[in-house]
Structures are given as structure tokens and as C-alpha cells.
Amino acid sequence: RSFLHRDDIGIILINQCVAELIRHAVEAHTRSVPAVLEIPSKEHPYDAARDSVLRRARGMFTADELR
């Protein structure tokens, strides 16, 4: 949480498997800066359905715009 309030941080990269452990905090963060981006890890496959940024982005576009 301390990273979310620092002025010198614009992007927070977090492994998706770790983000699952603190999903409540990731979902509660709604500010655009710092952006919280979930990235894959070597040990766990990436699941786009669980990525909070992709879910928000999908809500911004219609199905026709995504084609």
C-alpha cells in the first residue's frame, strides 16, 4: 500500500499469482497513477480473465470495437 502513495512511482508491476493473494487491494485501487500492471511469472500461467486492467479496458469498448 505504501507504493500507491509515493509520488516517484508511476507503474507498479506485480506477478499475477501475487496479485491474487491481495486481489482485494488491487481491485480497490482505482487511480490511474500509479498504474498496477499484472505480469506473468515463470511458475504460473497468465490468465487474462483475472487481470484487473484488462477487465477495466474491456468495459470501455463495445464488442464491435474489439474486433
Short mmCIF file of N, CA, C and O in Angstrom, two decimals:
data_model
loop_
_atom_site.label_atom_id
_atom_site.label_comp_id
_atom_site.label_asym_id
_atom_site.label_seq_id
_atom_site.Cartn_x
_atom_site.Cartn_y
_atom_site.Cartn_z
N ARG A 1 0.82 -1.20 0.00
CA ARG A 1 0.00 0.00 0.00
C ARG A 1 0.85 1.25 0.00
O ARG A 1 0.43 2.27 -0.53
N SER A 2 2.03 1.17 0.58
CA SER A 2 2.87 2.36 0.62
C SER A 2 3.32 2.79 -0.77
O SER A 2 3.50 3.98 -1.02
N PHE A 3 3.47 1.84 -1.69
CA PHE A 3 3.86 2.18 -3.06
C PHE A 3 2.78 3.01 -3.76
O PHE A 3 3.07 3.82 -4.63
N LEU A 4 1.53 2.81 -3.39
CA LEU A 4 0.42 3.52 -4.03
C LEU A 4 0.41 5.01 -3.71
O LEU A 4 -0.23 5.78 -4.42
N HIS A 5 1.09 5.41 -2.65
CA HIS A 5 1.06 6.81 -2.22
C HIS A 5 2.35 7.55 -2.47
O HIS A 5 2.46 8.72 -2.09
N ARG A 6 3.30 6.93 -3.13
CA ARG A 6 4.57 7.59 -3.41
C ARG A 6 4.48 8.38 -4.71
O ARG A 6 3.94 7.91 -5.71
N ASP A 7 5.02 9.59 -4.70
CA ASP A 7 4.99 10.46 -5.88
C ASP A 7 6.01 10.07 -6.93
O ASP A 7 5.90 10.49 -8.08
N ASP A 8 7.01 9.27 -6.57
CA ASP A 8 8.06 8.90 -7.50
C ASP A 8 7.80 7.57 -8.20
O ASP A 8 8.66 7.06 -8.91
N ILE A 9 6.61 7.00 -8.05
CA ILE A 9 6.26 5.73 -8.68
C ILE A 9 5.07 5.95 -9.60
O ILE A 9 4.04 6.47 -9.19
N GLY A 10 5.23 5.55 -10.88
CA GLY A 10 4.15 5.70 -11.84
C GLY A 10 3.52 4.38 -12.25
O GLY A 10 2.37 4.32 -12.64
N ILE A 11 4.30 3.30 -12.15
CA ILE A 11 3.82 1.97 -12.54
C ILE A 11 4.29 0.97 -11.50
O ILE A 11 5.46 0.96 -11.11
N ILE A 12 3.38 0.11 -11.09
CA ILE A 12 3.72 -0.99 -10.19
C ILE A 12 3.51 -2.28 -10.96
O ILE A 12 2.40 -2.55 -11.43
N LEU A 13 4.57 -3.06 -11.11
CA LEU A 13 4.48 -4.37 -11.77
C LEU A 13 4.38 -5.44 -10.69
O LEU A 13 5.19 -5.46 -9.77
N ILE A 14 3.41 -6.31 -10.83
CA ILE A 14 3.20 -7.36 -9.84
C ILE A 14 2.86 -8.66 -10.56
O ILE A 14 2.10 -8.65 -11.53
N ASN A 15 3.44 -9.75 -10.11
CA ASN A 15 3.11 -11.05 -10.70
C ASN A 15 1.64 -11.35 -10.44
O ASN A 15 1.12 -11.07 -9.36
N GLN A 16 1.01 -11.94 -11.42
CA GLN A 16 -0.42 -12.21 -11.29
C GLN A 16 -0.71 -13.15 -10.12
O GLN A 16 -1.70 -12.97 -9.41
N CYS A 17 0.17 -14.11 -9.86
CA CYS A 17 -0.07 -15.03 -8.75
C CYS A 17 0.00 -14.30 -7.41
O CYS A 17 -0.75 -14.60 -6.49
N VAL A 18 0.85 -13.30 -7.28
CA VAL A 18 0.92 -12.49 -6.06
C VAL A 18 -0.29 -11.57 -5.99
O VAL A 18 -0.86 -11.36 -4.92
N ALA A 19 -0.70 -11.02 -7.13
CA ALA A 19 -1.88 -10.15 -7.15
C ALA A 19 -3.12 -10.89 -6.67
O ALA A 19 -4.00 -10.29 -6.04
N GLU A 20 -3.19 -12.19 -6.93
CA GLU A 20 -4.33 -12.98 -6.46
C GLU A 20 -4.38 -13.01 -4.93
O GLU A 20 -5.46 -13.05 -4.35
N LEU A 21 -3.23 -12.98 -4.30
CA LEU A 21 -3.17 -13.02 -2.84
C LEU A 21 -3.69 -11.72 -2.22
O LEU A 21 -4.16 -11.72 -1.08
N ILE A 22 -3.58 -10.62 -2.95
CA ILE A 22 -4.04 -9.32 -2.46
C ILE A 22 -5.07 -8.72 -3.42
O ILE A 22 -5.14 -7.51 -3.60
N ARG A 23 -5.87 -9.58 -4.01
CA ARG A 23 -6.85 -9.16 -5.03
C ARG A 23 -7.73 -8.03 -4.51
O ARG A 23 -8.06 -7.10 -5.24
N HIS A 24 -8.12 -8.08 -3.26
CA HIS A 24 -8.98 -7.03 -2.70
C HIS A 24 -8.31 -5.66 -2.80
O HIS A 24 -8.96 -4.67 -3.14
N ALA A 25 -7.02 -5.60 -2.56
CA ALA A 25 -6.29 -4.32 -2.62
C ALA A 25 -6.10 -3.87 -4.07
O ALA A 25 -6.21 -2.68 -4.38
N VAL A 26 -5.84 -4.82 -4.96
CA VAL A 26 -5.66 -4.49 -6.38
C VAL A 26 -6.95 -3.95 -6.96
O VAL A 26 -6.96 -2.95 -7.68
N GLU A 27 -8.06 -4.58 -6.64
CA GLU A 27 -9.36 -4.14 -7.15
C GLU A 27 -9.78 -2.80 -6.54
O GLU A 27 -10.46 -2.01 -7.19
N ALA A 28 -9.37 -2.54 -5.32
CA ALA A 28 -9.76 -1.29 -4.66
C ALA A 28 -9.01 -0.09 -5.22
O ALA A 28 -9.48 1.04 -5.09
N HIS A 29 -7.87 -0.31 -5.84
CA HIS A 29 -7.07 0.78 -6.40
C HIS A 29 -7.71 1.25 -7.71
O HIS A 29 -7.75 0.51 -8.69
N THR A 30 -8.20 2.46 -7.73
CA THR A 30 -8.91 2.96 -8.92
C THR A 30 -8.21 4.14 -9.59
O THR A 30 -8.62 4.55 -10.66
N ARG A 31 -7.16 4.67 -8.97
CA ARG A 31 -6.45 5.80 -9.56
C ARG A 31 -5.62 5.32 -10.75
O ARG A 31 -5.19 4.17 -10.80
N SER A 32 -5.40 6.21 -11.70
CA SER A 32 -4.62 5.83 -12.88
C SER A 32 -3.12 5.86 -12.62
O SER A 32 -2.36 5.18 -13.31
N VAL A 33 -2.69 6.64 -11.64
CA VAL A 33 -1.27 6.70 -11.29
C VAL A 33 -1.12 6.47 -9.81
O VAL A 33 -1.78 7.16 -9.03
N PRO A 34 -0.35 5.53 -9.40
CA PRO A 34 0.41 4.62 -10.24
C PRO A 34 -0.49 3.54 -10.83
O PRO A 34 -1.44 3.09 -10.19
N ALA A 35 -0.16 3.13 -12.04
CA ALA A 35 -0.87 2.03 -12.68
C ALA A 35 -0.35 0.73 -12.08
O ALA A 35 0.85 0.56 -11.88
N VAL A 36 -1.25 -0.19 -11.78
CA VAL A 36 -0.87 -1.50 -11.27
C VAL A 36 -1.06 -2.50 -12.40
O VAL A 36 -2.18 -2.75 -12.83
N LEU A 37 0.05 -3.03 -12.90
CA LEU A 37 0.00 -3.96 -14.02
C LEU A 37 0.40 -5.35 -13.57
O LEU A 37 1.44 -5.54 -12.94
N GLU A 38 -0.44 -6.31 -13.91
CA GLU A 38 -0.16 -7.70 -13.56
C GLU A 38 0.61 -8.36 -14.70
O GLU A 38 0.24 -8.24 -15.86
N ILE A 39 1.69 -9.05 -14.34
CA ILE A 39 2.53 -9.70 -15.33
C ILE A 39 2.62 -11.18 -15.01
O ILE A 39 2.42 -11.60 -13.87
N PRO A 40 2.91 -12.00 -16.02
CA PRO A 40 3.03 -13.44 -15.77
C PRO A 40 4.33 -13.77 -15.04
O PRO A 40 5.27 -12.97 -15.02
N SER A 41 4.36 -14.94 -14.45
CA SER A 41 5.58 -15.44 -13.84
C SER A 41 5.95 -16.74 -14.54
O SER A 41 5.14 -17.33 -15.25
N LYS A 42 7.16 -17.20 -14.33
CA LYS A 42 7.60 -18.45 -14.95
C LYS A 42 6.85 -19.65 -14.39
O LYS A 42 6.63 -20.62 -15.09
N GLU A 43 6.48 -19.58 -13.13
CA GLU A 43 5.87 -20.73 -12.46
C GLU A 43 4.35 -20.83 -12.65
O GLU A 43 3.79 -21.90 -12.48
N HIS A 44 3.71 -19.72 -12.97
CA HIS A 44 2.24 -19.72 -13.07
C HIS A 44 1.81 -19.16 -14.41
O HIS A 44 2.29 -18.11 -14.82
N PRO A 45 0.89 -19.84 -15.10
CA PRO A 45 0.41 -19.31 -16.39
C PRO A 45 -0.40 -18.03 -16.19
O PRO A 45 -1.06 -17.84 -15.16
N TYR A 46 -0.34 -17.17 -17.18
CA TYR A 46 -1.08 -15.91 -17.16
C TYR A 46 -2.54 -16.18 -17.50
O TYR A 46 -2.85 -16.90 -18.44
N ASP A 47 -3.46 -15.58 -16.77
CA ASP A 47 -4.89 -15.72 -17.01
C ASP A 47 -5.46 -14.32 -17.25
O ASP A 47 -5.65 -13.54 -16.32
N ALA A 48 -5.74 -14.02 -18.51
CA ALA A 48 -6.23 -12.69 -18.87
C ALA A 48 -7.57 -12.38 -18.19
O ALA A 48 -7.86 -11.22 -17.92
N ALA A 49 -8.36 -13.38 -17.90
CA ALA A 49 -9.66 -13.15 -17.26
C ALA A 49 -9.51 -12.60 -15.85
O ALA A 49 -10.42 -11.97 -15.33
N ARG A 50 -8.36 -12.81 -15.21
CA ARG A 50 -8.14 -12.33 -13.85
C ARG A 50 -7.42 -10.99 -13.81
O ARG A 50 -7.28 -10.41 -12.74
N ASP A 51 -6.96 -10.51 -14.94
CA ASP A 51 -6.19 -9.26 -14.99
C ASP A 51 -7.13 -8.07 -14.82
O ASP A 51 -8.01 -7.83 -15.64
N SER A 52 -6.93 -7.30 -13.75
CA SER A 52 -7.84 -6.20 -13.44
C SER A 52 -7.80 -5.10 -14.50
O SER A 52 -8.83 -4.48 -14.80
N VAL A 53 -6.65 -4.83 -15.09
CA VAL A 53 -6.53 -3.79 -16.11
C VAL A 53 -7.29 -4.20 -17.37
O VAL A 53 -8.02 -3.41 -17.96
N LEU A 54 -7.14 -5.44 -17.78
CA LEU A 54 -7.85 -5.91 -18.98
C LEU A 54 -9.36 -5.92 -18.76
O LEU A 54 -10.12 -5.57 -19.67
N ARG A 55 -9.80 -6.28 -17.57
CA ARG A 55 -11.25 -6.27 -17.30
C ARG A 55 -11.79 -4.85 -17.39
O ARG A 55 -12.87 -4.62 -17.94
N ARG A 56 -11.05 -3.88 -16.86
CA ARG A 56 -11.50 -2.48 -16.95
C ARG A 56 -11.49 -2.00 -18.39
O ARG A 56 -12.39 -1.28 -18.82
N ALA A 57 -10.48 -2.38 -19.14
CA ALA A 57 -10.37 -1.95 -20.54
C ALA A 57 -11.51 -2.53 -21.36
O ALA A 57 -12.06 -1.84 -22.23
N ARG A 58 -11.89 -3.76 -21.11
CA ARG A 58 -13.00 -4.36 -21.84
C ARG A 58 -14.30 -3.61 -21.61
O ARG A 58 -15.14 -3.52 -22.47
N GLY A 59 -14.46 -3.05 -20.43
CA GLY A 59 -15.66 -2.29 -20.11
C GLY A 59 -15.73 -0.95 -20.83
O GLY A 59 -16.78 -0.34 -20.91
N MET A 60 -14.61 -0.52 -21.39
CA MET A 60 -14.56 0.77 -22.08
C MET A 60 -14.92 0.66 -23.56
O MET A 60 -15.15 1.66 -24.20
N PHE A 61 -14.93 -0.56 -24.10
CA PHE A 61 -15.15 -0.74 -25.53
C PHE A 61 -16.34 -1.66 -25.76
O PHE A 61 -16.64 -2.53 -24.95
N THR A 62 -16.97 -1.50 -26.92
CA THR A 62 -18.04 -2.41 -27.31
C THR A 62 -17.43 -3.62 -27.99
O THR A 62 -16.27 -3.62 -28.38
N ALA A 63 -18.22 -4.66 -28.15
CA ALA A 63 -17.74 -5.89 -28.80
C ALA A 63 -17.26 -5.61 -30.23
O ALA A 63 -16.28 -6.18 -30.70
N ASP A 64 -17.95 -4.73 -30.93
CA ASP A 64 -17.56 -4.39 -32.32
C ASP A 64 -16.22 -3.69 -32.36
O ASP A 64 -15.43 -3.89 -33.28
N GLU A 65 -15.92 -2.86 -31.38
CA GLU A 65 -14.65 -2.14 -31.36
C GLU A 65 -13.46 -3.06 -31.06
O GLU A 65 -12.35 -2.76 -31.44
N LEU A 66 -13.70 -4.18 -30.42
CA LEU A 66 -12.64 -5.12 -30.09
C LEU A 66 -12.30 -6.06 -31.24
O LEU A 66 -11.33 -6.79 -31.17
N ARG A 67 -13.07 -6.04 -32.29
CA ARG A 67 -12.81 -6.95 -33.42
C ARG A 67 -11.74 -6.42 -34.31
O ARG A 67 -11.42 -5.38 -34.52
#
